[in-house]
Amino acid sequence: MLTGSLSSVLVAGTWKKLGMQLGRLAAQQGPKLYKQLQQSGALDKARTAIGNAAAGTAAGGTAAATRGPVPGRPVASHSAPTAQRARRVAYSPDLDGRADPGEIVWTWVAYEEDASQGKDRPVLVVGRDGHTLLGLMLSSNSDRDGHPDWVGIGKGRWDPEGRPSWIRLDRVIDVPEDGIRREGAILERSRFEQVASRLRSDYSWQ
């Protein structure tokens, strides 16, 4: 009996010590891991999956898969640090069927951690290389608010639900012009200049 009681005490003490160690590890590494998940797009991917599952359950059936890209149409599967794409940025929108800086367009953007999957997203055009548009990704995720790599641009026609949006500044997406699904809207000049100002001050654009 004494041996059994002693063993129980030792086991309980070990679990308590392990729990304290895991708690300290979570406090130290949790914020860093959360930031990495934000930057990679994994959180957006998880929210989309959860939303699809919830919609499927409410409908009494299996959740529908995230709509994929249009077959045969190129997708935006490559991005680069913004400083590596540095160039002159100028506001010149014109809804003439050819995307120009200042316009927000929709295209299929592959996830950074898994290029075989992605999401239909609005992208702010800030430049072009031939038939490749240089775009900055938009997100309606309010976790972006106050993040140094994101800037808020408020609401606009690009979001049918009227939600505030944020633009990611630290990576530029290469968007094949033939991969644009549709023109979304023209961003107001004052909002565009807020983005352009950050590109110039933080990423060596002109």
Tab-separated table of N, CA and C in Angstrom, residues 84-155:
chain	number	residue	atom	x	y	z
A	84	GLN	N	12.926	43.366	-53.239
A	84	GLN	CA	13.506	42.796	-54.455
A	84	GLN	C	12.740	43.215	-55.707
A	85	ARG	N	11.545	43.753	-55.539
A	85	ARG	CA	10.741	44.208	-56.675
A	85	ARG	C	10.705	45.740	-56.756
A	86	ALA	N	11.612	46.397	-56.039
A	86	ALA	CA	11.582	47.857	-55.939
A	86	ALA	C	11.617	48.525	-57.308
A	87	ARG	N	10.785	49.538	-57.488
A	87	ARG	CA	10.679	50.285	-58.738
A	87	ARG	C	9.860	51.552	-58.452
A	88	ARG	N	9.607	52.335	-59.481
A	88	ARG	CA	8.785	53.530	-59.311
A	88	ARG	C	7.323	53.104	-59.235
A	89	VAL	N	6.607	53.670	-58.273
A	89	VAL	CA	5.190	53.361	-58.137
A	89	VAL	C	4.395	54.639	-58.355
A	90	ALA	N	3.378	54.552	-59.215
A	90	ALA	CA	2.576	55.726	-59.550
A	90	ALA	C	1.123	55.311	-59.706
A	91	TYR	N	0.245	56.132	-59.250
A	91	TYR	CA	-1.201	55.888	-59.298
A	91	TYR	C	-1.715	56.166	-60.704
A	92	SER	N	-2.204	55.134	-61.395
A	92	SER	CA	-2.660	55.330	-62.777
A	92	SER	C	-3.781	54.359	-63.157
A	93	PRO	N	-4.848	54.307	-62.366
A	93	PRO	CA	-5.931	53.362	-62.672
A	93	PRO	C	-6.743	53.764	-63.900
A	94	ASP	N	-7.232	52.765	-64.623
A	94	ASP	CA	-8.082	53.010	-65.784
A	94	ASP	C	-8.778	51.688	-66.095
A	95	LEU	N	-10.051	51.598	-65.784
A	95	LEU	CA	-10.785	50.344	-65.977
A	95	LEU	C	-11.069	50.108	-67.456
A	96	ASP	N	-10.002	49.774	-68.180
A	96	ASP	CA	-10.101	49.557	-69.625
A	96	ASP	C	-9.837	48.108	-70.007
A	97	GLY	N	-9.857	47.220	-69.006
A	97	GLY	CA	-9.581	45.814	-69.271
A	97	GLY	C	-8.132	45.451	-69.062
A	98	ARG	N	-7.273	46.427	-68.886
A	98	ARG	CA	-5.855	46.199	-68.625
A	98	ARG	C	-5.557	46.745	-67.234
A	99	ALA	N	-5.120	45.878	-66.334
A	99	ALA	CA	-4.931	46.266	-64.936
A	99	ALA	C	-3.757	47.236	-64.779
A	100	ASP	N	-3.979	48.291	-64.007
A	100	ASP	CA	-2.975	49.330	-63.792
A	100	ASP	C	-2.814	49.592	-62.293
A	101	PRO	N	-1.682	50.205	-61.895
A	101	PRO	CA	-1.468	50.522	-60.485
A	101	PRO	C	-2.604	51.380	-59.914
A	102	GLY	N	-3.121	50.946	-58.776
A	102	GLY	CA	-4.257	51.630	-58.167
A	102	GLY	C	-5.537	50.828	-58.283
A	103	GLU	N	-5.534	49.790	-59.122
A	103	GLU	CA	-6.711	48.936	-59.275
A	103	GLU	C	-6.577	47.695	-58.395
A	104	ILE	N	-7.706	47.248	-57.914
A	104	ILE	CA	-7.761	46.000	-57.149
A	104	ILE	C	-8.448	44.960	-58.020
A	105	VAL	N	-7.765	43.851	-58.245
A	105	VAL	CA	-8.280	42.783	-59.101
A	105	VAL	C	-8.355	41.490	-58.297
A	106	TRP	N	-9.124	40.538	-58.800
A	106	TRP	CA	-9.262	39.243	-58.149
A	106	TRP	C	-8.483	38.193	-58.946
A	107	THR	N	-7.788	37.338	-58.221
A	107	THR	CA	-7.050	36.252	-58.861
A	107	THR	C	-6.871	35.122	-57.858
A	108	TRP	N	-6.537	33.955	-58.371
A	108	TRP	CA	-6.282	32.812	-57.492
A	108	TRP	C	-4.842	32.899	-56.987
A	109	VAL	N	-4.679	32.973	-55.651
A	109	VAL	CA	-3.363	33.097	-55.029
A	109	VAL	C	-3.052	31.810	-54.265
A	110	ALA	N	-1.955	31.167	-54.632
A	110	ALA	CA	-1.554	29.927	-53.961
A	110	ALA	C	-1.025	30.225	-52.559
A	111	TYR	N	-1.245	29.299	-51.625
A	111	TYR	CA	-0.701	29.446	-50.281
A	111	TYR	C	0.816	29.296	-50.320
A	112	GLU	N	1.512	30.062	-49.478
A	112	GLU	CA	2.972	30.003	-49.454
A	112	GLU	C	3.474	28.625	-49.049
A	113	GLU	N	2.784	27.996	-48.074
A	113	GLU	CA	3.274	26.724	-47.555
A	113	GLU	C	2.801	25.525	-48.370
A	114	ASP	N	1.869	25.733	-49.302
A	114	ASP	CA	1.356	24.633	-50.122
A	114	ASP	C	0.804	25.215	-51.418
A	115	ALA	N	1.645	25.269	-52.441
A	115	ALA	CA	1.270	25.900	-53.710
A	115	ALA	C	0.178	25.137	-54.455
A	116	SER	N	-0.120	23.903	-54.019
A	116	SER	CA	-1.169	23.134	-54.679
A	116	SER	C	-2.553	23.582	-54.227
A	117	GLN	N	-2.611	24.412	-53.187
A	117	GLN	CA	-3.880	24.928	-52.697
A	117	GLN	C	-3.808	26.452	-52.632
A	118	GLY	N	-4.947	27.091	-52.527
A	118	GLY	CA	-4.941	28.543	-52.488
A	118	GLY	C	-6.319	29.112	-52.251
A	119	LYS	N	-6.489	30.376	-52.639
A	119	LYS	CA	-7.729	31.088	-52.357
A	119	LYS	C	-7.910	32.200	-53.377
A	120	ASP	N	-9.148	32.447	-53.758
A	120	ASP	CA	-9.464	33.563	-54.641
A	120	ASP	C	-9.375	34.840	-53.811
A	121	ARG	N	-8.483	35.757	-54.199
A	121	ARG	CA	-8.208	36.934	-53.371
A	121	ARG	C	-8.214	38.226	-54.184
A	122	PRO	N	-8.545	39.341	-53.520
A	122	PRO	CA	-8.318	40.645	-54.139
A	122	PRO	C	-6.857	41.042	-53.967
A	123	VAL	N	-6.293	41.655	-54.982
A	123	VAL	CA	-4.879	42.049	-54.978
A	123	VAL	C	-4.777	43.479	-55.500
A	124	LEU	N	-4.013	44.314	-54.808
A	124	LEU	CA	-3.785	45.680	-55.269
A	124	LEU	C	-2.618	45.698	-56.246
A	125	VAL	N	-2.858	46.172	-57.458
A	125	VAL	CA	-1.800	46.266	-58.460
A	125	VAL	C	-0.931	47.490	-58.149
A	126	VAL	N	0.397	47.265	-58.070
A	126	VAL	CA	1.334	48.365	-57.805
A	126	VAL	C	2.389	48.502	-58.902
A	127	GLY	N	2.355	47.613	-59.900
A	127	GLY	CA	3.317	47.697	-60.995
A	127	GLY	C	3.140	46.524	-61.935
A	128	ARG	N	4.019	46.435	-62.940
A	128	ARG	CA	3.961	45.300	-63.859
A	128	ARG	C	5.327	45.055	-64.481
A	129	ASP	N	5.557	43.801	-64.874
A	129	ASP	CA	6.695	43.381	-65.686
A	129	ASP	C	6.123	42.686	-66.904
A	130	GLY	N	5.970	43.400	-68.004
A	130	GLY	CA	5.367	42.805	-69.190
A	130	GLY	C	3.931	42.411	-68.922
A	131	HIS	N	3.648	41.100	-69.047
A	131	HIS	CA	2.302	40.600	-68.811
A	131	HIS	C	2.134	40.066	-67.395
A	132	THR	N	3.098	40.335	-66.531
A	132	THR	CA	2.999	39.926	-65.127
A	132	THR	C	2.745	41.157	-64.265
A	133	LEU	N	1.663	41.124	-63.517
A	133	LEU	CA	1.328	42.221	-62.621
A	133	LEU	C	2.039	42.021	-61.284
A	134	LEU	N	2.411	43.110	-60.657
A	134	LEU	CA	2.980	43.069	-59.321
A	134	LEU	C	1.891	43.501	-58.356
A	135	GLY	N	1.513	42.612	-57.464
A	135	GLY	CA	0.378	42.894	-56.598
A	135	GLY	C	0.669	42.700	-55.125
A	136	LEU	N	-0.112	43.380	-54.303
A	136	LEU	CA	-0.055	43.238	-52.858
A	136	LEU	C	-1.373	42.625	-52.391
A	137	MET	N	-1.263	41.584	-51.599
A	137	MET	CA	-2.431	40.822	-51.164
A	137	MET	C	-3.288	41.588	-50.155
A	138	LEU	N	-4.618	41.486	-50.307
A	138	LEU	CA	-5.553	42.048	-49.356
A	138	LEU	C	-6.087	40.960	-48.432
A	139	SER	N	-6.458	41.350	-47.230
A	139	SER	CA	-7.077	40.430	-46.283
A	139	SER	C	-8.099	41.187	-45.456
A	140	SER	N	-9.200	40.518	-45.129
A	140	SER	CA	-10.218	41.111	-44.254
A	140	SER	C	-10.070	40.606	-42.820
A	141	ASN	N	-8.984	39.895	-42.555
A	141	ASN	CA	-8.723	39.351	-41.216
A	141	ASN	C	-8.300	40.482	-40.276
A	142	SER	N	-9.089	40.755	-39.262
A	142	SER	CA	-8.819	41.885	-38.365
A	142	SER	C	-7.572	41.685	-37.518
A	143	ASP	N	-7.009	40.469	-37.500
A	143	ASP	CA	-5.751	40.244	-36.776
A	143	ASP	C	-4.614	41.060	-37.398
A	144	ARG	N	-4.798	41.512	-38.647
A	144	ARG	CA	-3.748	42.287	-39.318
A	144	ARG	C	-3.630	43.708	-38.752
A	145	ASP	N	-4.681	44.167	-38.096
A	145	ASP	CA	-4.706	45.543	-37.617
A	145	ASP	C	-3.536	45.819	-36.663
A	146	GLY	N	-2.740	46.847	-36.986
A	146	GLY	CA	-1.613	47.211	-36.144
A	146	GLY	C	-0.345	46.440	-36.420
A	147	HIS	N	-0.398	45.444	-37.313
A	147	HIS	CA	0.797	44.661	-37.632
A	147	HIS	C	1.725	45.494	-38.515
A	148	PRO	N	3.027	45.508	-38.222
A	148	PRO	CA	3.947	46.370	-38.992
A	148	PRO	C	4.043	46.043	-40.472
A	149	ASP	N	3.723	44.807	-40.866
A	149	ASP	CA	3.828	44.431	-42.273
A	149	ASP	C	2.514	44.613	-43.036
A	150	TRP	N	1.518	45.177	-42.372
A	150	TRP	CA	0.217	45.374	-43.012
A	150	TRP	C	-0.238	46.820	-42.813
A	151	VAL	N	-1.035	47.326	-43.740
A	151	VAL	CA	-1.593	48.675	-43.619
A	151	VAL	C	-3.084	48.619	-43.950
A	152	GLY	N	-3.891	49.278	-43.127
A	152	GLY	CA	-5.330	49.268	-43.334
A	152	GLY	C	-5.747	50.239	-44.435
A	153	ILE	N	-6.724	49.806	-45.257
A	153	ILE	CA	-7.232	50.676	-46.332
A	153	ILE	C	-8.745	50.861	-46.235
A	154	GLY	N	-9.338	50.385	-45.157
A	154	GLY	CA	-10.775	50.566	-44.971
A	154	GLY	C	-11.624	49.656	-45.839
A	155	LYS	N	-12.843	50.103	-46.117
A	155	LYS	CA	-13.803	49.305	-46.882
A	155	LYS	C	-13.848	49.759	-48.339
